[in-house]
Amino acid sequence: PDRGRRFAERKRCADLECSMLMCRGKAMRDFKGPDCRFVNFKKGEAVYVYYKLIGESTELWAGSVGSDFGYFPKDLLEINHNYSNEELELPTDETDFVCF
């Protein structure tokens, strides 16, 4: 696989489709991603986490802010609610790393 497009080979999700929320947090500072695969947010905004990349790129999580979805550095999030304690380890897919 093209390592430039794919950030990691594996991810942790709350369900097999990675459609259930894992947790919610508050952005600790503004973030503007380098490309359309990232979600931008402002300090204090609620960020909803759907999956966490594991392996090479453990610092990136995937989530949403409003209707926008994308990756962001996990260190910018202060978790304030867990929706699930279940974590399934699954392979990533090419479609996890495309812009919609």
JSON list of C-alpha atoms in Angstrom, two decimals:
[
{"chain": "A", "resi": 1, "resn": "PRO", "atom": "CA", "xyz": [0.00, 0.00, 0.00]},
{"chain": "A", "resi": 2, "resn": "ASP", "atom": "CA", "xyz": [1.01, 3.61, -0.63]},
{"chain": "A", "resi": 3, "resn": "ARG", "atom": "CA", "xyz": [2.33, 4.83, 2.75]},
{"chain": "A", "resi": 4, "resn": "GLY", "atom": "CA", "xyz": [1.78, 8.45, 1.70]},
{"chain": "A", "resi": 5, "resn": "ARG", "atom": "CA", "xyz": [-2.00, 8.01, 1.62]},
{"chain": "A", "resi": 6, "resn": "ARG", "atom": "CA", "xyz": [-2.41, 5.51, 4.46]},
{"chain": "A", "resi": 7, "resn": "PHE", "atom": "CA", "xyz": [-1.53, 6.79, 7.93]},
{"chain": "A", "resi": 8, "resn": "ALA", "atom": "CA", "xyz": [-1.75, 3.37, 9.64]},
{"chain": "A", "resi": 9, "resn": "GLU", "atom": "CA", "xyz": [-2.49, -0.29, 8.94]},
{"chain": "A", "resi": 10, "resn": "ARG", "atom": "CA", "xyz": [-4.78, -0.82, 11.98]},
{"chain": "A", "resi": 11, "resn": "LYS", "atom": "CA", "xyz": [-7.41, 1.04, 13.96]},
{"chain": "A", "resi": 12, "resn": "ARG", "atom": "CA", "xyz": [-9.44, 0.63, 17.17]},
{"chain": "A", "resi": 13, "resn": "CYS", "atom": "CA", "xyz": [-13.22, 1.01, 16.96]},
{"chain": "A", "resi": 14, "resn": "ALA", "atom": "CA", "xyz": [-16.26, 0.51, 19.21]},
{"chain": "A", "resi": 15, "resn": "ASP", "atom": "CA", "xyz": [-17.97, -1.73, 16.58]},
{"chain": "A", "resi": 16, "resn": "LEU", "atom": "CA", "xyz": [-17.12, -3.60, 13.36]},
{"chain": "A", "resi": 17, "resn": "GLU", "atom": "CA", "xyz": [-18.23, -0.70, 11.11]},
{"chain": "A", "resi": 18, "resn": "CYS", "atom": "CA", "xyz": [-16.49, 1.97, 13.21]},
{"chain": "A", "resi": 19, "resn": "SER", "atom": "CA", "xyz": [-19.79, 3.85, 13.17]},
{"chain": "A", "resi": 20, "resn": "MET", "atom": "CA", "xyz": [-20.40, 3.97, 16.93]},
{"chain": "A", "resi": 21, "resn": "LEU", "atom": "CA", "xyz": [-18.98, 6.83, 18.97]},
{"chain": "A", "resi": 22, "resn": "MET", "atom": "CA", "xyz": [-16.07, 5.91, 21.22]},
{"chain": "A", "resi": 23, "resn": "CYS", "atom": "CA", "xyz": [-15.80, 9.16, 23.14]},
{"chain": "A", "resi": 24, "resn": "ARG", "atom": "CA", "xyz": [-16.32, 12.91, 23.10]},
{"chain": "A", "resi": 25, "resn": "GLY", "atom": "CA", "xyz": [-13.88, 15.61, 24.08]},
{"chain": "A", "resi": 26, "resn": "LYS", "atom": "CA", "xyz": [-13.19, 19.30, 24.09]},
{"chain": "A", "resi": 27, "resn": "ALA", "atom": "CA", "xyz": [-10.59, 20.84, 21.80]},
{"chain": "A", "resi": 28, "resn": "MET", "atom": "CA", "xyz": [-7.78, 22.29, 23.90]},
{"chain": "A", "resi": 29, "resn": "ARG", "atom": "CA", "xyz": [-6.61, 24.60, 21.09]},
{"chain": "A", "resi": 30, "resn": "ASP", "atom": "CA", "xyz": [-7.31, 25.48, 17.47]},
{"chain": "A", "resi": 31, "resn": "PHE", "atom": "CA", "xyz": [-6.29, 22.96, 14.81]},
{"chain": "A", "resi": 32, "resn": "LYS", "atom": "CA", "xyz": [-6.07, 23.34, 11.04]},
{"chain": "A", "resi": 33, "resn": "GLY", "atom": "CA", "xyz": [-5.10, 20.15, 9.21]},
{"chain": "A", "resi": 34, "resn": "PRO", "atom": "CA", "xyz": [-2.60, 19.99, 6.33]},
{"chain": "A", "resi": 35, "resn": "ASP", "atom": "CA", "xyz": [-5.17, 18.61, 3.84]},
{"chain": "A", "resi": 36, "resn": "CYS", "atom": "CA", "xyz": [-8.82, 17.59, 3.37]},
{"chain": "A", "resi": 37, "resn": "ARG", "atom": "CA", "xyz": [-8.37, 14.32, 5.29]},
{"chain": "A", "resi": 38, "resn": "PHE", "atom": "CA", "xyz": [-8.17, 16.31, 8.53]},
{"chain": "A", "resi": 39, "resn": "VAL", "atom": "CA", "xyz": [-10.94, 17.98, 10.51]},
{"chain": "A", "resi": 40, "resn": "ASN", "atom": "CA", "xyz": [-10.40, 21.58, 11.61]},
{"chain": "A", "resi": 41, "resn": "PHE", "atom": "CA", "xyz": [-11.65, 22.90, 14.92]},
{"chain": "A", "resi": 42, "resn": "LYS", "atom": "CA", "xyz": [-11.44, 25.81, 17.33]},
{"chain": "A", "resi": 43, "resn": "LYS", "atom": "CA", "xyz": [-10.49, 25.70, 20.99]},
{"chain": "A", "resi": 44, "resn": "GLY", "atom": "CA", "xyz": [-13.47, 24.68, 23.14]},
{"chain": "A", "resi": 45, "resn": "GLU", "atom": "CA", "xyz": [-15.41, 22.90, 20.35]},
{"chain": "A", "resi": 46, "resn": "ALA", "atom": "CA", "xyz": [-16.82, 19.43, 20.97]},
{"chain": "A", "resi": 47, "resn": "VAL", "atom": "CA", "xyz": [-15.03, 16.69, 19.02]},
{"chain": "A", "resi": 48, "resn": "TYR", "atom": "CA", "xyz": [-16.63, 13.22, 18.63]},
{"chain": "A", "resi": 49, "resn": "VAL", "atom": "CA", "xyz": [-14.23, 10.26, 18.21]},
{"chain": "A", "resi": 50, "resn": "TYR", "atom": "CA", "xyz": [-15.17, 7.29, 15.99]},
{"chain": "A", "resi": 51, "resn": "TYR", "atom": "CA", "xyz": [-11.83, 5.47, 15.78]},
{"chain": "A", "resi": 52, "resn": "LYS", "atom": "CA", "xyz": [-8.21, 5.61, 16.85]},
{"chain": "A", "resi": 53, "resn": "LEU", "atom": "CA", "xyz": [-5.32, 4.73, 14.56]},
{"chain": "A", "resi": 54, "resn": "ILE", "atom": "CA", "xyz": [-2.81, 2.28, 16.01]},
{"chain": "A", "resi": 55, "resn": "GLY", "atom": "CA", "xyz": [0.62, 1.12, 14.87]},
{"chain": "A", "resi": 56, "resn": "GLU", "atom": "CA", "xyz": [2.80, 3.68, 13.10]},
{"chain": "A", "resi": 57, "resn": "SER", "atom": "CA", "xyz": [0.45, 6.64, 13.58]},
{"chain": "A", "resi": 58, "resn": "THR", "atom": "CA", "xyz": [-0.86, 6.32, 17.13]},
{"chain": "A", "resi": 59, "resn": "GLU", "atom": "CA", "xyz": [-1.10, 10.09, 17.51]},
{"chain": "A", "resi": 60, "resn": "LEU", "atom": "CA", "xyz": [-4.05, 10.42, 15.09]},
{"chain": "A", "resi": 61, "resn": "TRP", "atom": "CA", "xyz": [-7.71, 9.81, 15.85]},
{"chain": "A", "resi": 62, "resn": "ALA", "atom": "CA", "xyz": [-10.69, 10.17, 13.50]},
{"chain": "A", "resi": 63, "resn": "GLY", "atom": "CA", "xyz": [-13.76, 12.10, 14.46]},
{"chain": "A", "resi": 64, "resn": "SER", "atom": "CA", "xyz": [-16.25, 14.81, 13.72]},
{"chain": "A", "resi": 65, "resn": "VAL", "atom": "CA", "xyz": [-16.89, 18.42, 14.55]},
{"chain": "A", "resi": 66, "resn": "GLY", "atom": "CA", "xyz": [-20.38, 19.43, 13.44]},
{"chain": "A", "resi": 67, "resn": "SER", "atom": "CA", "xyz": [-20.87, 17.86, 10.00]},
{"chain": "A", "resi": 68, "resn": "ASP", "atom": "CA", "xyz": [-17.11, 17.72, 9.21]},
{"chain": "A", "resi": 69, "resn": "PHE", "atom": "CA", "xyz": [-15.19, 14.45, 9.59]},
{"chain": "A", "resi": 70, "resn": "GLY", "atom": "CA", "xyz": [-11.46, 13.78, 9.56]},
{"chain": "A", "resi": 71, "resn": "TYR", "atom": "CA", "xyz": [-8.25, 13.12, 11.44]},
{"chain": "A", "resi": 72, "resn": "PHE", "atom": "CA", "xyz": [-6.74, 15.19, 14.22]},
{"chain": "A", "resi": 73, "resn": "PRO", "atom": "CA", "xyz": [-3.91, 14.82, 16.77]},
{"chain": "A", "resi": 74, "resn": "LYS", "atom": "CA", "xyz": [-5.29, 13.08, 19.86]},
{"chain": "A", "resi": 75, "resn": "ASP", "atom": "CA", "xyz": [-3.16, 15.29, 22.12]},
{"chain": "A", "resi": 76, "resn": "LEU", "atom": "CA", "xyz": [-5.41, 18.26, 21.28]},
{"chain": "A", "resi": 77, "resn": "LEU", "atom": "CA", "xyz": [-8.45, 16.61, 22.86]},
{"chain": "A", "resi": 78, "resn": "GLU", "atom": "CA", "xyz": [-9.49, 16.55, 26.50]},
{"chain": "A", "resi": 79, "resn": "ILE", "atom": "CA", "xyz": [-11.84, 13.55, 26.84]},
{"chain": "A", "resi": 80, "resn": "ASN", "atom": "CA", "xyz": [-14.94, 14.36, 28.86]},
{"chain": "A", "resi": 81, "resn": "HIS", "atom": "CA", "xyz": [-17.26, 11.45, 28.04]},
{"chain": "A", "resi": 82, "resn": "ASN", "atom": "CA", "xyz": [-16.72, 7.79, 27.04]},
{"chain": "A", "resi": 83, "resn": "TYR", "atom": "CA", "xyz": [-19.53, 6.17, 25.06]},
{"chain": "A", "resi": 84, "resn": "SER", "atom": "CA", "xyz": [-18.00, 2.70, 24.88]},
{"chain": "A", "resi": 85, "resn": "ASN", "atom": "CA", "xyz": [-15.32, 0.74, 26.69]},
{"chain": "A", "resi": 86, "resn": "GLU", "atom": "CA", "xyz": [-15.32, -1.83, 23.89]},
{"chain": "A", "resi": 87, "resn": "GLU", "atom": "CA", "xyz": [-12.34, -1.54, 21.55]},
{"chain": "A", "resi": 88, "resn": "LEU", "atom": "CA", "xyz": [-12.05, -3.82, 18.53]},
{"chain": "A", "resi": 89, "resn": "GLU", "atom": "CA", "xyz": [-8.80, -3.89, 16.56]},
{"chain": "A", "resi": 90, "resn": "LEU", "atom": "CA", "xyz": [-9.45, -3.83, 12.81]},
{"chain": "A", "resi": 91, "resn": "PRO", "atom": "CA", "xyz": [-7.43, -3.31, 9.62]},
{"chain": "A", "resi": 92, "resn": "THR", "atom": "CA", "xyz": [-7.68, 0.11, 7.99]},
{"chain": "A", "resi": 93, "resn": "ASP", "atom": "CA", "xyz": [-9.11, 0.43, 4.50]},
{"chain": "A", "resi": 94, "resn": "GLU", "atom": "CA", "xyz": [-8.00, 2.68, 1.60]},
{"chain": "A", "resi": 95, "resn": "THR", "atom": "CA", "xyz": [-11.31, 4.54, 1.98]},
{"chain": "A", "resi": 96, "resn": "ASP", "atom": "CA", "xyz": [-10.30, 5.55, 5.54]},
{"chain": "A", "resi": 97, "resn": "PHE", "atom": "CA", "xyz": [-7.77, 7.92, 3.99]},
{"chain": "A", "resi": 98, "resn": "VAL", "atom": "CA", "xyz": [-9.62, 9.62, 1.12]},
{"chain": "A", "resi": 99, "resn": "CYS", "atom": "CA", "xyz": [-11.30, 13.01, 1.01]},
{"chain": "A", "resi": 100, "resn": "PHE", "atom": "CA", "xyz": [-15.07, 13.12, 0.71]}
]
